[in-house]
Structures are given as structure tokens and as C-alpha cells.
mmCIF file of N, CA, C and O in Angstrom:
data_model
loop_
_atom_site.group_PDB
_atom_site.id
_atom_site.type_symbol
_atom_site.label_atom_id
_atom_site.label_comp_id
_atom_site.label_asym_id
_atom_site.label_seq_id
_atom_site.Cartn_x
_atom_site.Cartn_y
_atom_site.Cartn_z
ATOM 1 N N UNK T 1 60.522 15.066 88.492
ATOM 2 C CA UNK T 1 59.232 15.169 89.323
ATOM 3 C C UNK T 1 59.229 15.659 90.459
ATOM 4 O O UNK T 1 58.395 16.660 90.899
ATOM 5 N N UNK T 2 60.337 15.436 91.359
ATOM 6 C CA UNK T 2 60.491 16.017 92.601
ATOM 7 C C UNK T 2 60.865 17.423 92.657
ATOM 8 O O UNK T 2 60.470 18.158 93.605
ATOM 9 N N UNK T 3 61.549 17.861 91.518
ATOM 10 C CA UNK T 3 61.890 19.135 91.490
ATOM 11 C C UNK T 3 60.571 20.154 91.319
ATOM 12 O O UNK T 3 60.635 21.019 91.871
ATOM 13 N N UNK T 4 59.912 19.539 90.467
ATOM 14 C CA UNK T 4 58.551 20.340 90.256
ATOM 15 C C UNK T 4 57.693 20.553 91.332
ATOM 16 O O UNK T 4 57.161 21.476 91.741
ATOM 17 N N UNK T 5 57.735 19.310 92.125
ATOM 18 C CA UNK T 5 56.921 19.216 93.354
ATOM 19 C C UNK T 5 57.589 20.349 94.410
ATOM 20 O O UNK T 5 56.687 21.025 95.071
ATOM 21 N N UNK T 6 58.804 20.330 94.568
ATOM 22 C CA UNK T 6 59.375 21.253 95.451
ATOM 23 C C UNK T 6 59.283 22.699 95.113
ATOM 24 O O UNK T 6 58.940 23.634 95.995
ATOM 25 N N UNK T 7 59.346 22.990 93.807
ATOM 26 C CA UNK T 7 59.265 24.376 93.364
ATOM 27 C C UNK T 7 57.783 24.737 93.590
ATOM 28 O O UNK T 7 57.618 25.923 93.937
ATOM 29 N N UNK T 8 56.857 23.878 93.344
ATOM 30 C CA UNK T 8 55.336 24.200 93.640
ATOM 31 C C UNK T 8 55.121 24.335 95.026
ATOM 32 O O UNK T 8 54.541 25.365 95.372
ATOM 33 N N UNK T 9 55.768 23.642 95.964
ATOM 34 C CA UNK T 9 55.717 23.828 97.371
ATOM 35 C C UNK T 9 56.288 25.132 97.801
ATOM 36 O O UNK T 9 55.589 25.968 98.685
ATOM 37 N N UNK T 10 57.460 25.504 97.246
ATOM 38 C CA UNK T 10 58.033 26.848 97.600
ATOM 39 C C UNK T 10 57.205 28.098 97.150
ATOM 40 O O UNK T 10 57.059 29.063 97.827
ATOM 41 N N UNK T 11 56.662 27.773 95.741
ATOM 42 C CA UNK T 11 55.847 28.840 95.408
ATOM 43 C C UNK T 11 54.525 29.112 96.231
ATOM 44 O O UNK T 11 54.301 30.129 96.698
ATOM 45 N N UNK T 12 53.856 27.916 96.749
ATOM 46 C CA UNK T 12 52.718 28.091 97.566
ATOM 47 C C UNK T 12 53.214 28.609 98.844
ATOM 48 O O UNK T 12 52.417 29.331 99.528
ATOM 49 N N UNK T 13 54.255 28.252 99.441
ATOM 50 C CA UNK T 13 54.707 28.801 100.659
ATOM 51 C C UNK T 13 54.936 30.332 100.790
ATOM 52 O O UNK T 13 54.384 31.029 101.613
ATOM 53 N N UNK T 14 55.581 30.827 99.690
ATOM 54 C CA UNK T 14 55.872 32.269 99.653
ATOM 55 C C UNK T 14 54.330 32.884 99.317
ATOM 56 O O UNK T 14 54.269 34.011 99.841
ATOM 57 N N UNK T 15 53.490 32.284 98.486
ATOM 58 C CA UNK T 15 52.285 32.967 98.133
ATOM 59 C C UNK T 15 51.496 33.101 99.544
ATOM 60 O O UNK T 15 50.704 34.029 99.635
ATOM 61 N N UNK T 16 51.435 32.041 100.377
ATOM 62 C CA UNK T 16 50.697 32.153 101.573
ATOM 63 C C UNK T 16 51.218 33.096 102.402
ATOM 64 O O UNK T 16 50.375 33.866 103.132
ATOM 65 N N UNK T 17 52.400 33.127 102.469
ATOM 66 C CA UNK T 17 53.056 34.280 103.475
ATOM 67 C C UNK T 17 52.881 35.749 102.822
ATOM 68 O O UNK T 17 52.542 36.703 103.646
ATOM 69 N N UNK T 18 52.883 36.069 101.469
ATOM 70 C CA UNK T 18 52.875 37.339 101.011
ATOM 71 C C UNK T 18 51.291 37.793 100.846
ATOM 72 O O UNK T 18 50.963 38.618 101.237
ATOM 73 N N UNK T 19 50.734 36.828 100.179
ATOM 74 C CA UNK T 19 49.174 37.169 99.709
ATOM 75 C C UNK T 19 48.147 36.904 100.809
ATOM 76 O O UNK T 19 47.170 37.537 100.893
ATOM 77 N N UNK T 20 48.370 35.859 101.635
ATOM 78 C CA UNK T 20 47.428 35.590 102.707
ATOM 79 C C UNK T 20 48.027 35.895 104.142
ATOM 80 O O UNK T 20 47.196 35.574 104.945
ATOM 81 N N UNK T 21 49.179 36.442 104.161
ATOM 82 C CA UNK T 21 49.626 36.931 105.462
ATOM 83 C C UNK T 21 49.745 35.927 106.480
ATOM 84 O O UNK T 21 49.632 36.074 107.558
ATOM 85 N N UNK T 22 50.060 34.634 106.108
ATOM 86 C CA UNK T 22 50.153 33.505 107.011
ATOM 87 C C UNK T 22 51.446 33.541 107.605
ATOM 88 O O UNK T 22 52.549 34.041 107.061
ATOM 89 N N UNK T 23 51.726 33.082 108.812
ATOM 90 C CA UNK T 23 53.073 33.056 109.576
ATOM 91 C C UNK T 23 53.681 31.802 108.868
ATOM 92 O O UNK T 23 53.012 31.133 108.332
ATOM 93 N N UNK T 24 54.975 31.774 109.134
ATOM 94 C CA UNK T 24 55.904 30.879 108.395
ATOM 95 C C UNK T 24 55.388 29.268 108.628
ATOM 96 O O UNK T 24 55.178 28.454 107.664
ATOM 97 N N UNK T 25 55.084 28.967 109.930
ATOM 98 C CA UNK T 25 54.512 27.642 110.202
ATOM 99 C C UNK T 25 53.332 27.257 109.424
ATOM 100 O O UNK T 25 53.345 26.323 108.918
ATOM 101 N N UNK T 26 52.307 28.079 109.501
ATOM 102 C CA UNK T 26 51.186 27.737 108.814
ATOM 103 C C UNK T 26 51.217 27.758 107.389
ATOM 104 O O UNK T 26 50.475 26.797 106.809
ATOM 105 N N UNK T 27 52.070 28.655 106.805
ATOM 106 C CA UNK T 27 52.329 28.670 105.479
ATOM 107 C C UNK T 27 52.959 27.349 104.942
ATOM 108 O O UNK T 27 52.494 26.635 104.054
ATOM 109 N N UNK T 28 54.103 26.878 105.789
ATOM 110 C CA UNK T 28 54.781 25.585 105.577
ATOM 111 C C UNK T 28 53.860 24.495 105.584
ATOM 112 O O UNK T 28 53.809 23.573 104.724
ATOM 113 N N UNK T 29 53.000 24.415 106.656
ATOM 114 C CA UNK T 29 52.242 23.226 106.874
ATOM 115 C C UNK T 29 50.940 23.323 105.752
ATOM 116 O O UNK T 29 50.801 22.167 105.084
ATOM 117 N N UNK T 30 50.471 24.360 105.380
ATOM 118 C CA UNK T 30 49.335 24.379 104.275
ATOM 119 C C UNK T 30 50.077 23.839 102.855
ATOM 120 O O UNK T 30 49.314 23.124 102.280
ATOM 121 N N UNK T 31 51.128 24.484 102.659
ATOM 122 C CA UNK T 31 51.739 24.275 101.172
ATOM 123 C C UNK T 31 52.204 22.831 101.261
ATOM 124 O O UNK T 31 52.076 22.108 100.336
ATOM 125 N N UNK T 32 52.821 22.140 102.455
ATOM 126 C CA UNK T 32 53.090 20.794 102.486
ATOM 127 C C UNK T 32 51.968 19.856 102.225
ATOM 128 O O UNK T 32 52.013 18.990 101.663
ATOM 129 N N UNK T 33 50.845 20.165 103.044
ATOM 130 C CA UNK T 33 49.694 19.244 103.019
ATOM 131 C C UNK T 33 49.201 19.236 101.526
ATOM 132 O O UNK T 33 48.788 18.264 101.069
ATOM 133 N N UNK T 34 49.189 20.344 100.744
ATOM 134 C CA UNK T 34 48.683 20.400 99.320
ATOM 135 C C UNK T 34 49.683 19.877 98.559
ATOM 136 O O UNK T 34 49.204 19.069 97.496
ATOM 137 N N UNK T 35 51.150 20.296 98.425
ATOM 138 C CA UNK T 35 51.865 19.821 97.442
ATOM 139 C C UNK T 35 52.654 18.528 97.630
ATOM 140 O O UNK T 35 53.075 18.000 96.616
ATOM 141 N N UNK T 36 53.149 18.298 98.867
ATOM 142 C CA UNK T 36 54.074 17.060 99.074
ATOM 143 C C UNK T 36 53.408 16.202 99.804
ATOM 144 O O UNK T 36 53.733 14.845 99.564
ATOM 145 N N UNK T 37 52.682 16.297 100.848
ATOM 146 C CA UNK T 37 52.167 15.223 101.717
ATOM 147 C C UNK T 37 51.610 14.063 100.918
ATOM 148 O O UNK T 37 51.865 12.801 101.094
ATOM 149 N N UNK T 38 50.894 14.344 99.840
ATOM 150 C CA UNK T 38 50.184 13.332 99.123
ATOM 151 C C UNK T 38 51.112 12.266 98.458
ATOM 152 O O UNK T 38 50.644 11.235 98.179
ATOM 153 N N UNK T 39 52.369 12.554 98.241
ATOM 154 C CA UNK T 39 53.464 11.882 97.589
ATOM 155 C C UNK T 39 54.448 11.293 98.525
ATOM 156 O O UNK T 39 55.245 10.561 98.166
ATOM 157 N N UNK T 40 54.298 11.592 99.954
ATOM 158 C CA UNK T 40 55.143 10.977 100.837
ATOM 159 C C UNK T 40 54.527 9.628 101.435
ATOM 160 O O UNK T 40 53.392 9.777 101.782
ATOM 161 N N UNK T 41 55.559 8.929 101.886
ATOM 162 C CA UNK T 41 55.139 7.630 102.677
ATOM 163 C C UNK T 41 54.638 8.252 104.196
ATOM 164 O O UNK T 41 55.026 9.402 104.414
ATOM 165 N N UNK T 42 54.048 7.341 104.996
ATOM 166 C CA UNK T 42 53.767 7.689 106.386
ATOM 167 C C UNK T 42 55.058 8.248 107.112
ATOM 168 O O UNK T 42 54.953 9.361 107.856
ATOM 169 N N UNK T 43 55.994 7.452 106.987
ATOM 170 C CA UNK T 43 57.234 7.888 107.791
ATOM 171 C C UNK T 43 57.767 9.234 107.365
ATOM 172 O O UNK T 43 58.179 9.906 108.147
ATOM 173 N N UNK T 44 58.004 9.394 106.162
ATOM 174 C CA UNK T 44 58.439 10.730 105.595
ATOM 175 C C UNK T 44 57.516 12.063 106.041
ATOM 176 O O UNK T 44 57.934 12.969 106.397
ATOM 177 N N UNK T 45 56.123 11.547 105.967
ATOM 178 C CA UNK T 45 55.248 12.751 106.297
ATOM 179 C C UNK T 45 55.509 13.065 107.926
ATOM 180 O O UNK T 45 55.506 14.204 108.092
ATOM 181 N N UNK T 46 55.839 12.071 108.821
ATOM 182 C CA UNK T 46 56.005 12.397 110.033
ATOM 183 C C UNK T 46 57.475 13.206 110.222
ATOM 184 O O UNK T 46 57.426 14.083 111.208
ATOM 185 N N UNK T 47 58.247 12.833 109.606
ATOM 186 C CA UNK T 47 59.627 13.436 109.739
ATOM 187 C C UNK T 47 59.367 14.983 109.173
ATOM 188 O O UNK T 47 59.888 15.908 109.767
ATOM 189 N N UNK T 48 58.802 15.080 108.084
ATOM 190 C CA UNK T 48 58.564 16.520 107.638
ATOM 191 C C UNK T 48 57.530 17.283 108.582
ATOM 192 O O UNK T 48 57.894 18.537 108.861
ATOM 193 N N UNK T 49 56.575 16.693 109.112
ATOM 194 C CA UNK T 49 55.741 17.417 110.018
ATOM 195 C C UNK T 49 56.527 17.702 111.300
ATOM 196 O O UNK T 49 56.224 18.971 111.898
ATOM 197 N N UNK T 50 57.366 16.872 111.901
ATOM 198 C CA UNK T 50 58.324 17.206 112.931
ATOM 199 C C UNK T 50 59.024 18.398 112.634
ATOM 200 O O UNK T 50 59.474 19.202 113.513
ATOM 201 N N UNK T 51 59.768 18.408 111.547
ATOM 202 C CA UNK T 51 60.659 19.378 111.059
ATOM 203 C C UNK T 51 60.015 20.816 111.028
ATOM 204 O O UNK T 51 60.615 21.775 111.211
ATOM 205 N N UNK T 52 58.596 20.804 110.622
ATOM 206 C CA UNK T 52 58.144 22.090 110.327
ATOM 207 C C UNK T 52 57.722 22.527 111.708
ATOM 208 O O UNK T 52 57.454 23.991 111.868
ATOM 209 N N UNK T 53 57.713 21.798 112.880
ATOM 210 C CA UNK T 53 57.308 22.341 114.126
ATOM 211 C C UNK T 53 58.447 23.484 114.500
ATOM 212 O O UNK T 53 58.241 24.388 115.351
ATOM 213 N N UNK T 54 59.644 23.252 113.976
ATOM 214 C CA UNK T 54 60.688 24.231 114.247
ATOM 215 C C UNK T 54 60.427 25.484 113.725
ATOM 216 O O UNK T 54 61.093 26.580 114.247
ATOM 217 N N UNK T 55 59.509 25.648 112.854
ATOM 218 C CA UNK T 55 59.077 27.023 112.409
ATOM 219 C C UNK T 55 57.999 27.834 113.317
ATOM 220 O O UNK T 55 57.906 29.068 113.234
ATOM 221 N N UNK T 56 57.544 27.040 114.174
ATOM 222 C CA UNK T 56 56.384 27.766 114.933
ATOM 223 C C UNK T 56 56.979 28.973 115.670
ATOM 224 O O UNK T 56 56.384 30.003 115.618
ATOM 225 N N UNK T 57 58.211 29.006 116.329
ATOM 226 C CA UNK T 57 58.645 30.106 116.968
ATOM 227 C C UNK T 57 59.148 31.337 115.963
ATOM 228 O O UNK T 57 59.449 32.323 116.483
ATOM 229 N N UNK T 58 59.382 31.058 114.753
ATOM 230 C CA UNK T 58 59.889 31.925 113.779
ATOM 231 C C UNK T 58 58.859 33.083 113.634
ATOM 232 O O UNK T 58 57.737 32.843 113.307
ATOM 233 N N UNK T 59 59.290 34.267 113.614
ATOM 234 C CA UNK T 59 58.519 35.457 113.288
ATOM 235 C C UNK T 59 58.559 35.458 111.665
ATOM 236 O O UNK T 59 59.628 35.272 111.043
ATOM 237 N N UNK T 60 57.476 36.110 111.186
ATOM 238 C CA UNK T 60 57.477 36.259 109.654
ATOM 239 C C UNK T 60 58.629 37.226 109.150
ATOM 240 O O UNK T 60 59.242 37.121 108.210
ATOM 241 N N UNK T 61 58.895 38.178 110.022
ATOM 242 C CA UNK T 61 59.868 39.359 109.876
ATOM 243 C C UNK T 61 61.125 38.556 109.718
ATOM 244 O O UNK T 61 62.018 39.175 109.024
ATOM 245 N N UNK T 62 61.578 37.719 110.647
ATOM 246 C CA UNK T 62 62.849 36.988 110.614
ATOM 247 C C UNK T 62 63.090 36.225 109.328
ATOM 248 O O UNK T 62 64.057 36.246 108.815
ATOM 249 N N UNK T 63 62.044 35.653 108.814
ATOM 250 C CA UNK T 63 62.009 34.862 107.670
ATOM 251 C C UNK T 63 62.152 35.851 106.527
ATOM 252 O O UNK T 63 63.069 35.455 105.658
ATOM 253 N N UNK T 64 61.399 36.759 106.372
ATOM 254 C CA UNK T 64 61.377 37.657 105.240
ATOM 255 C C UNK T 64 62.774 38.363 105.115
ATOM 256 O O UNK T 64 63.384 38.662 104.124
ATOM 257 N N UNK T 65 63.148 38.828 106.294
ATOM 258 C CA UNK T 65 64.486 39.612 106.355
ATOM 259 C C UNK T 65 65.694 38.756 106.050
ATOM 260 O O UNK T 65 66.433 39.105 105.213
ATOM 261 N N UNK T 66 65.677 37.501 106.302
ATOM 262 C CA UNK T 66 66.642 36.478 105.841
ATOM 263 C C UNK T 66 66.584 36.275 104.402
ATOM 264 O O UNK T 66 67.588 36.230 103.683
ATOM 265 N N UNK T 67 65.462 35.912 103.896
ATOM 266 C CA UNK T 67 65.101 35.844 102.373
ATOM 267 C C UNK T 67 65.658 36.955 101.608
ATOM 268 O O UNK T 67 66.136 36.971 100.551
ATOM 269 N N UNK T 68 65.395 38.183 102.078
ATOM 270 C CA UNK T 68 65.712 39.445 101.610
ATOM 271 C C UNK T 68 67.429 39.826 101.526
ATOM 272 O O UNK T 68 67.782 40.645 100.871
ATOM 273 N N UNK T 69 68.036 39.052 102.548
ATOM 274 C CA UNK T 69 69.342 39.305 102.658
ATOM 275 C C UNK T 69 69.625 40.485 103.679
ATOM 276 O O UNK T 69 70.696 41.043 103.628
ATOM 277 N N UNK T 70 68.507 40.725 104.548
ATOM 278 C CA UNK T 70 68.764 41.857 105.482
ATOM 279 C C UNK T 70 68.972 41.243 106.994
ATOM 280 O O UNK T 70 68.465 40.305 107.238
ATOM 281 N N UNK T 71 69.679 41.976 107.755
ATOM 282 C CA UNK T 71 69.677 41.866 109.141
ATOM 283 C C UNK T 71 68.234 42.121 109.841
ATOM 284 O O UNK T 71 67.787 43.090 109.419
ATOM 285 N N UNK T 72 67.774 41.264 110.579
ATOM 286 C CA UNK T 72 66.306 41.598 111.254
ATOM 287 C C UNK T 72 66.257 42.966 111.915
ATOM 288 O O UNK T 72 65.339 43.429 112.052
ATOM 289 N N UNK T 73 67.459 43.114 112.602
ATOM 290 C CA UNK T 73 67.489 44.373 113.419
ATOM 291 C C UNK T 73 67.099 45.636 112.536
ATOM 292 O O UNK T 73 66.841 46.705 112.891
ATOM 293 N N UNK T 74 67.649 45.476 111.215
ATOM 294 C CA UNK T 74 67.544 46.636 110.209
ATOM 295 C C UNK T 74 66.484 46.450 109.143
ATOM 296 O O UNK T 74 66.671 46.913 108.186
ATOM 297 N N UNK T 75 65.590 45.676 109.503
ATOM 298 C CA UNK T 75 64.547 45.303 108.546
ATOM 299 C C UNK T 75 63.334 46.220 108.755
ATOM 300 O O UNK T 75 62.456 46.011 109.485
ATOM 301 N N UNK T 76 63.378 47.316 107.949
ATOM 302 C CA UNK T 76 62.247 48.256 108.058
ATOM 303 C C UNK T 76 61.424 48.215 106.704
ATOM 304 O O UNK T 76 61.488 47.210 106.103
ATOM 305 N N UNK T 77 60.544 49.464 106.510
ATOM 306 C CA UNK T 77 59.657 49.316 105.436
ATOM 307 C C UNK T 77 60.265 49.362 104.160
ATOM 308 O O UNK T 77 59.785 48.432 103.234
ATOM 309 N N UNK T 78 61.405 49.863 103.977
ATOM 310 C CA UNK T 78 62.114 49.817 102.710
ATOM 311 C C UNK T 78 62.428 48.504 102.369
ATOM 312 O O UNK T 78 62.426 47.851 101.098
ATOM 313 N N UNK T 79 63.180 47.826 103.392
ATOM 314 C CA UNK T 79 63.555 46.392 103.069
ATOM 315 C C UNK T 79 62.388 45.460 103.077
ATOM 316 O O UNK T 79 62.545 44.493 102.074
ATOM 317 N N UNK T 80 61.377 45.619 103.580
ATOM 318 C CA UNK T 80 60.142 44.904 103.657
ATOM 319 C C UNK T 80 59.609 44.998 102.004
ATOM 320 O O UNK T 80 59.266 43.960 101.356
ATOM 321 N N UNK T 81 59.574 46.239 101.636
ATOM 322 C CA UNK T 81 59.018 46.403 100.161
ATOM 323 C C UNK T 81 59.872 45.722 99.218
ATOM 324 O O UNK T 81 59.542 45.096 98.268
ATOM 325 N N UNK T 82 61.417 45.900 99.315
ATOM 326 C CA UNK T 82 62.279 45.305 98.404
ATOM 327 C C UNK T 82 62.190 43.850 98.490
ATOM 328 O O UNK T 82 62.177 43.087 97.335
ATOM 329 N N UNK T 83 61.986 43.150 99.591
ATOM 330 C CA UNK T 83 61.841 41.751 99.930
ATOM 331 C C UNK T 83 60.658 41.342 99.146
ATOM 332 O O UNK T 83 60.721 40.201 98.489
ATOM 333 N N UNK T 84 59.582 41.923 99.430
ATOM 334 C CA UNK T 84 58.171 41.472 98.792
ATOM 335 C C UNK T 84 58.134 41.600 97.153
ATOM 336 O O UNK T 84 57.832 40.760 96.410
ATOM 337 N N UNK T 85 58.874 42.762 96.820
ATOM 338 C CA UNK T 85 58.998 42.855 95.164
ATOM 339 C C UNK T 85 59.880 41.829 94.577
ATOM 340 O O UNK T 85 59.499 41.021 93.643
ATOM 341 N N UNK T 86 60.959 41.458 95.332
ATOM 342 C CA UNK T 86 61.803 40.319 94.783
ATOM 343 C C UNK T 86 61.348 39.063 94.848
ATOM 344 O O UNK T 86 61.341 38.180 93.876
ATOM 345 N N UNK T 87 60.510 38.718 95.928
ATOM 346 C CA UNK T 87 59.764 37.420 95.999
ATOM 347 C C UNK T 87 58.705 37.317 94.900
ATOM 348 O O UNK T 87 58.557 36.410 94.338
ATOM 349 N N UNK T 88 57.987 38.279 94.677
ATOM 350 C CA UNK T 88 56.913 38.368 93.670
ATOM 351 C C UNK T 88 57.388 38.249 92.453
ATOM 352 O O UNK T 88 56.943 37.572 91.593
ATOM 353 N N UNK T 89 58.683 38.809 92.100
ATOM 354 C CA UNK T 89 59.259 38.690 90.770
ATOM 355 C C UNK T 89 59.695 37.355 90.520
ATOM 356 O O UNK T 89 59.518 36.810 89.543
ATOM 357 N N UNK T 90 60.349 36.711 91.529
ATOM 358 C CA UNK T 90 60.693 35.329 91.492
ATOM 359 C C UNK T 90 59.594 34.364 91.301
ATOM 360 O O UNK T 90 59.469 33.595 90.381
ATOM 361 N N UNK T 91 58.366 34.766 92.015
ATOM 362 C CA UNK T 91 57.182 33.683 91.905
ATOM 363 C C UNK T 91 56.582 33.957 90.380
ATOM 364 O O UNK T 91 56.123 33.123 89.877
ATOM 365 N N UNK T 92 56.657 35.189 89.954
ATOM 366 C CA UNK T 92 55.990 35.517 88.724
ATOM 367 C C UNK T 92 56.874 34.800 87.515
ATOM 368 O O UNK T 92 56.248 34.159 86.462
ATOM 369 N N UNK T 93 58.097 34.693 87.656
ATOM 370 C CA UNK T 93 59.029 33.902 86.872
ATOM 371 C C UNK T 93 58.704 32.369 86.884
ATOM 372 O O UNK T 93 59.058 31.755 85.918
ATOM 373 N N UNK T 94 58.272 31.810 87.904
ATOM 374 C CA UNK T 94 58.071 30.482 88.091
ATOM 375 C C UNK T 94 56.661 30.061 87.608
ATOM 376 O O UNK T 94 56.452 28.859 87.191
ATOM 377 N N UNK T 95 55.781 31.004 87.461
ATOM 378 C CA UNK T 95 54.347 30.610 86.955
ATOM 379 C C UNK T 95 54.357 29.988 85.769
ATOM 380 O O UNK T 95 53.606 28.813 85.633
ATOM 381 N N UNK T 96 54.871 30.361 84.682
ATOM 382 C CA UNK T 96 54.839 29.728 83.315
ATOM 383 C C UNK T 96 55.441 28.316 83.464
ATOM 384 O O UNK T 96 54.915 27.320 83.008
ATOM 385 N N UNK T 97 56.508 28.168 84.203
ATOM 386 C CA UNK T 97 57.229 26.893 84.421
ATOM 387 C C UNK T 97 56.194 25.907 85.165
ATOM 388 O O UNK T 97 56.021 24.769 84.807
ATOM 389 N N UNK T 98 55.732 26.377 86.146
ATOM 390 C CA UNK T 98 54.760 25.425 86.979
ATOM 391 C C UNK T 98 53.353 25.254 86.181
ATOM 392 O O UNK T 98 52.925 23.978 86.266
ATOM 393 N N UNK T 99 52.982 25.977 85.442
ATOM 394 C CA UNK T 99 51.719 25.793 84.591
ATOM 395 C C UNK T 99 52.083 24.627 83.590
ATOM 396 O O UNK T 99 51.394 23.707 83.405
ATOM 397 N N UNK T 100 53.257 24.927 82.934
ATOM 398 C CA UNK T 100 53.732 23.796 81.797
ATOM 399 C C UNK T 100 53.882 22.621 82.583
ATOM 400 O O UNK T 100 53.482 21.448 81.977
ATOM 401 N N UNK T 101 54.406 22.504 83.708
ATOM 402 C CA UNK T 101 54.799 21.275 84.450
ATOM 403 C C UNK T 101 53.696 20.574 84.869
ATOM 404 O O UNK T 101 53.449 19.238 84.464
ATOM 405 N N UNK T 102 52.632 21.343 85.270
ATOM 406 C CA UNK T 102 51.259 20.625 85.647
ATOM 407 C C UNK T 102 50.438 20.073 84.222
ATOM 408 O O UNK T 102 49.964 19.067 84.454
ATOM 409 N N UNK T 103 50.616 20.790 83.152
ATOM 410 C CA UNK T 103 50.095 20.278 81.900
ATOM 411 C C UNK T 103 50.628 19.150 81.489
ATOM 412 O O UNK T 103 50.116 18.206 81.129
ATOM 413 N N UNK T 104 51.933 19.071 81.553
ATOM 414 C CA UNK T 104 52.663 17.901 81.087
ATOM 415 C C UNK T 104 52.403 16.616 81.807
ATOM 416 O O UNK T 104 52.033 15.567 81.336
ATOM 417 N N UNK T 105 52.395 16.906 83.146
ATOM 418 C CA UNK T 105 51.915 15.676 83.953
ATOM 419 C C UNK T 105 50.621 15.256 83.936
ATOM 420 O O UNK T 105 50.303 14.079 83.929
ATOM 421 N N UNK T 106 49.800 16.256 83.720
ATOM 422 C CA UNK T 106 48.400 15.949 83.526
ATOM 423 C C UNK T 106 48.140 15.173 82.133
ATOM 424 O O UNK T 106 47.471 14.024 82.198
ATOM 425 N N UNK T 107 48.698 15.694 81.051
ATOM 426 C CA UNK T 107 48.705 15.058 79.823
ATOM 427 C C UNK T 107 49.337 13.635 79.836
ATOM 428 O O UNK T 107 48.810 12.622 79.236
ATOM 429 N N UNK T 108 50.129 13.412 80.709
ATOM 430 C CA UNK T 108 50.845 12.100 80.704
ATOM 431 C C UNK T 108 50.271 11.262 81.862
ATOM 432 O O UNK T 108 50.739 10.183 81.966
ATOM 433 N N UNK T 109 49.402 11.747 82.562
ATOM 434 C CA UNK T 109 48.634 10.964 83.599
ATOM 435 C C UNK T 109 49.685 10.633 84.613
ATOM 436 O O UNK T 109 49.539 9.551 85.135
ATOM 437 N N UNK T 110 50.657 11.541 85.122
ATOM 438 C CA UNK T 110 51.563 11.089 86.002
ATOM 439 C C UNK T 110 51.279 11.925 87.358
ATOM 440 O O UNK T 110 52.231 11.938 88.245
ATOM 441 N N UNK T 111 50.144 12.646 87.537
ATOM 442 C CA UNK T 111 50.112 13.381 88.722
ATOM 443 C C UNK T 111 49.901 12.354 90.018
ATOM 444 O O UNK T 111 50.390 13.033 91.069
ATOM 445 N N UNK T 112 49.618 11.169 89.978
ATOM 446 C CA UNK T 112 49.451 10.406 91.066
ATOM 447 C C UNK T 112 50.773 9.643 91.411
ATOM 448 O O UNK T 112 50.956 8.851 92.383
ATOM 449 N N UNK T 113 51.791 9.871 90.721
ATOM 450 C CA UNK T 113 53.004 9.197 90.847
ATOM 451 C C UNK T 113 53.795 9.761 92.003
ATOM 452 O O UNK T 113 53.917 10.970 92.417
#
């Protein structure tokens, strides 16, 4: 259950950063509110929201260069394109899994757990 939710959160986080050009903090916040927050207690919500504040000063290039395995100082157009390509490949491989996960949980009426 939580593996699927976490995977869905990560998928939405990357999609927001890549497709909607969100900065890391806003992408994390929006993905959290959609995918995880409804399933967290009040206390866990507050801890997660406090943890996300640490993303505010992070630049998108710093996050993407780290995800791509590059030094930020050497993160140019080629590295940017390679990182985007690799993240998109990863996300595309997750799509069928996430669709199946949503269907199974919908069929079993487990979405609200």
C-alpha cells in the first residue's frame, strides 16, 4: 500500500518538475498534498510539511544534476537532456505499474485506507 503511494508521489514529483517546470519545493508540496497527505495523521502531516521546507532554497538544477549523477558545476545542456531523458524513461516504466495499482485498489475499494 505505502510502496504504491510513495511511487505515485515520486512519479508526480518528477512530472511536476519536468512537465510543468515546478521548482523542487512546489513540486514536492503539490505531489505530497495529492498523494500522501490524505493518508497521514495530523502529526505526520506537520513533520512532512516541515521537512519539505528544506527544499525551498534548492535550485532545480541542483536537484536534477544530483538525480542525473552529475556535478552541478558541470551540469550543462547535454547533462540536462540526459537527465530528462532518463527520468522520463523511468517514469514511463512506472506508468503501467501505477495504473494497475490504482485499478486493483479501486476494485478492492481500498483507496481510502
